[in-house]
């Protein structure tokens, strides 16, 4: 009994500091920032001439918001292109309605720049796709939690590829960072349509005792070391009870 | 019985009763604030809620342990030293908890659910002080629990202490296991599992606290551990009270002593096993927990409660039905307490049924059921014991003035206080709100209603405990 306790303590005491030495990050929680907050209700100027506010646009159909800029030589083009392809493939409009708003976060962009962008992607006449600019872009990106940084040398913004789901009440229900597959995009569309989306913790180096681990590749959940910690107290209790009885019997005989 | 055990038990009783009155006053402040009758700032409300919850759970646990230890001396020799160490560590632990709460403003609720202790909205030192307080309490209680187990296991073998020789229907075993011994051992095993779980939880919390981000806990693991510890302890402390009832009910009623029959042995062994899984019903809304565990949670909730409740009600009804009973405040408290325990249990089983939990989860239905089996259940078990014990100190004859008035105040006050929680819970008023928003406006009315009846309950309690305190104080300071 004593040996078992000693062994467990030694294992725990050696694993934990070692773990913290080798840990690199606190985990990427950027997708969680400002989730369920109401986005800034910015006045939008849309290609085609319409002037509406962000919340008004979202009122009838929830929005997939893509933040880009017209001079982008990096991730903006693949982001919009892949969004277009994936949405076409998923073909969700009937069961889960949405519109897409491609909004420039570059204060120098004009509505003509966005018009040109829409044409380039062949999306000018696509229903439910809107391209636009706003005078209140700083308030919008702050409420999204999106932080582009201007690189003077490259004359480019250093920024994430970001899609944000906005519900009919103007609340941001989900964010996707990076170029993501159609499964993730489906989840985003579901979330803005009030369908419950299970989430899972991103694996980190700093957490070792997890109860269950989700494998995004296979979609399966496998038991983790944390389960042992839940079972351990009962095992130790029974070992103690049996140990006490054996010890007192030895003493009396 | 040695006088030192009478003295230490008297000390436990005095401490528990004083802390009880303070904790009820905190409860009243919360209820009247929820009703809009007084104004507390939210930090004070949540500090009061945290201290109220922890103090109540702590004192009624030690009350059960003290009673069990006192009665266990009838069967085996127990360790006075362990009892004293537990007392000292409880006092130190409570002072540390109250320091973290009242001075440091720590207010993460009695379950201190992860990651709340690290969302520091109070003095920086209050979080480690709180975690060390748990350690002090845990160590003291573990020493006490293990020492009581050793005492029992010195006399009874493993199969005897769990009454396995009684499983056969017509068994006439050589060694009979008294129901008190069986239920005490079953409760102590559960208590030890809870305390080890609490130690693991505390260890993981302290490790994260001192790791500066190097070690992060898994929220699901922490919630499982929290409720394994919290829910199971809340159940085990009830069982400690029931052990006392199995011993004393017949005795104070002038009836033959209860024996362990095959169904009593089976029922309590089932409880021993299934109570360890019942906590899973706290995780119904945690979709990351696999569905199988949720179903096990529901089944275990039924299987842990129904057999032991069934045999206890049966035993009490057989004892009182059609026979002359010497009713006094001790057995009346046991009798009413059992009714309260069963009523609260029904409320709990309703909530532990997954389809109902979708509606009742985290509403005031939850405090409704756990206050029922505490305020009108377990508390009455212990008050019955305290009452009986305090007369033991004097002349052993139980006589009292105004018995009816005391009982009526406690029962009427208690029922009104609990009804307010149930009605508000059924109306979807959420628990743990300092001030109810417009959507839960009915919560305000029920809070004032509940607070008023709780004041009547407090009055009854003060009248009831006055004599007990006097007799216990007298004994502690006597030279015998
Ligand atoms: C008349 C006596 C009592 C009053 C007035 C009272 C009042 C309250 C109130 C107002 C709350 C907060 C409810 C909410 O969630 O909104 C509460 C919570 C609680 N009470 Fe009581 N209570 C009393 C007796 C007891 C007893 C006897 C126990 C246990 C033995 C107990 C244990 C608890 C616990 C564990 C909580 C939960 C605290 C938390 O959520 O962190 N109470 N009580």
PDB file of C-alpha atoms in Angstrom, chain A residues 196 211-212 227 230, chain B residues 111 113-114 218-231 276-298 301 351-354 357-358 361-362 366 431:
ATOM      1  CA  UNK A 196     -25.975  22.657 -31.429  1.00  0.00           C
ATOM      2  CA  UNK A 211     -10.502  11.935 -19.644  1.00  0.00           C
ATOM      3  CA  UNK A 212     -11.173  11.413 -23.335  1.00  0.00           C
ATOM      4  CA  UNK A 227      -9.990   8.255 -16.326  1.00  0.00           C
ATOM      5  CA  UNK A 230     -11.153   9.037 -11.395  1.00  0.00           C
TER       6      UNK A 230
ATOM      7  CA  UNK B 111     -17.943  23.229  -5.517  1.00  0.00           C
ATOM      8  CA  UNK B 113     -15.608  24.243 -10.070  1.00  0.00           C
ATOM      9  CA  UNK B 114     -12.524  24.437 -12.278  1.00  0.00           C
ATOM     10  CA  UNK B 218      -8.616  18.964 -18.222  1.00  0.00           C
ATOM     11  CA  UNK B 219     -11.933  20.646 -17.395  1.00  0.00           C
ATOM     12  CA  UNK B 220     -13.907  17.406 -17.831  1.00  0.00           C
ATOM     13  CA  UNK B 221     -11.622  15.509 -15.469  1.00  0.00           C
ATOM     14  CA  UNK B 222     -11.882  18.285 -12.874  1.00  0.00           C
ATOM     15  CA  UNK B 223     -15.668  18.357 -13.073  1.00  0.00           C
ATOM     16  CA  UNK B 224     -15.854  14.587 -12.701  1.00  0.00           C
ATOM     17  CA  UNK B 225     -13.532  14.712  -9.689  1.00  0.00           C
ATOM     18  CA  UNK B 226     -15.413  17.648  -8.151  1.00  0.00           C
ATOM     19  CA  UNK B 227     -18.739  15.866  -8.262  1.00  0.00           C
ATOM     20  CA  UNK B 228     -17.322  12.502  -7.327  1.00  0.00           C
ATOM     21  CA  UNK B 229     -16.091  14.208  -4.186  1.00  0.00           C
ATOM     22  CA  UNK B 230     -18.953  16.672  -3.572  1.00  0.00           C
ATOM     23  CA  UNK B 231     -21.968  14.574  -4.488  1.00  0.00           C
ATOM     24  CA  UNK B 276     -19.915   5.722  -6.316  1.00  0.00           C
ATOM     25  CA  UNK B 277     -21.427   6.172  -9.794  1.00  0.00           C
ATOM     26  CA  UNK B 278     -24.437   8.331  -8.973  1.00  0.00           C
ATOM     27  CA  UNK B 279     -22.392  11.551  -9.250  1.00  0.00           C
ATOM     28  CA  UNK B 280     -22.402  11.071 -13.028  1.00  0.00           C
ATOM     29  CA  UNK B 281     -25.865  12.645 -13.093  1.00  0.00           C
ATOM     30  CA  UNK B 282     -24.164  16.014 -12.527  1.00  0.00           C
ATOM     31  CA  UNK B 283     -22.586  15.648 -15.966  1.00  0.00           C
ATOM     32  CA  UNK B 284     -25.766  15.276 -18.073  1.00  0.00           C
ATOM     33  CA  UNK B 285     -25.262  18.650 -19.737  1.00  0.00           C
ATOM     34  CA  UNK B 286     -21.594  17.936 -20.489  1.00  0.00           C
ATOM     35  CA  UNK B 287     -21.923  16.645 -24.027  1.00  0.00           C
ATOM     36  CA  UNK B 288     -18.243  15.705 -24.133  1.00  0.00           C
ATOM     37  CA  UNK B 289     -18.938  12.968 -21.588  1.00  0.00           C
ATOM     38  CA  UNK B 290     -19.777   9.782 -23.551  1.00  0.00           C
ATOM     39  CA  UNK B 291     -23.433   8.801 -23.549  1.00  0.00           C
ATOM     40  CA  UNK B 292     -22.797   5.451 -21.842  1.00  0.00           C
ATOM     41  CA  UNK B 293     -21.594   7.255 -18.726  1.00  0.00           C
ATOM     42  CA  UNK B 294     -24.735   9.416 -18.729  1.00  0.00           C
ATOM     43  CA  UNK B 295     -26.922   6.310 -18.784  1.00  0.00           C
ATOM     44  CA  UNK B 296     -24.846   4.706 -16.024  1.00  0.00           C
ATOM     45  CA  UNK B 297     -25.383   7.929 -14.036  1.00  0.00           C
ATOM     46  CA  UNK B 298     -29.153   7.625 -14.287  1.00  0.00           C
ATOM     47  CA  UNK B 301     -28.892   7.227  -9.120  1.00  0.00           C
ATOM     48  CA  UNK B 351     -33.876  15.569 -11.364  1.00  0.00           C
ATOM     49  CA  UNK B 352     -31.516  12.636 -11.991  1.00  0.00           C
ATOM     50  CA  UNK B 353     -33.783  11.380 -14.778  1.00  0.00           C
ATOM     51  CA  UNK B 354     -32.185  12.621 -17.972  1.00  0.00           C
ATOM     52  CA  UNK B 357     -32.834  17.214 -16.231  1.00  0.00           C
ATOM     53  CA  UNK B 358     -33.147  19.066 -19.542  1.00  0.00           C
ATOM     54  CA  UNK B 361     -30.704  21.435 -14.580  1.00  0.00           C
ATOM     55  CA  UNK B 362     -29.255  24.315 -12.570  1.00  0.00           C
ATOM     56  CA  UNK B 366     -31.478  21.563  -7.279  1.00  0.00           C
ATOM     57  CA  UNK B 431     -29.978  28.808  -9.086  1.00  0.00           C
TER      58      UNK B 431
END
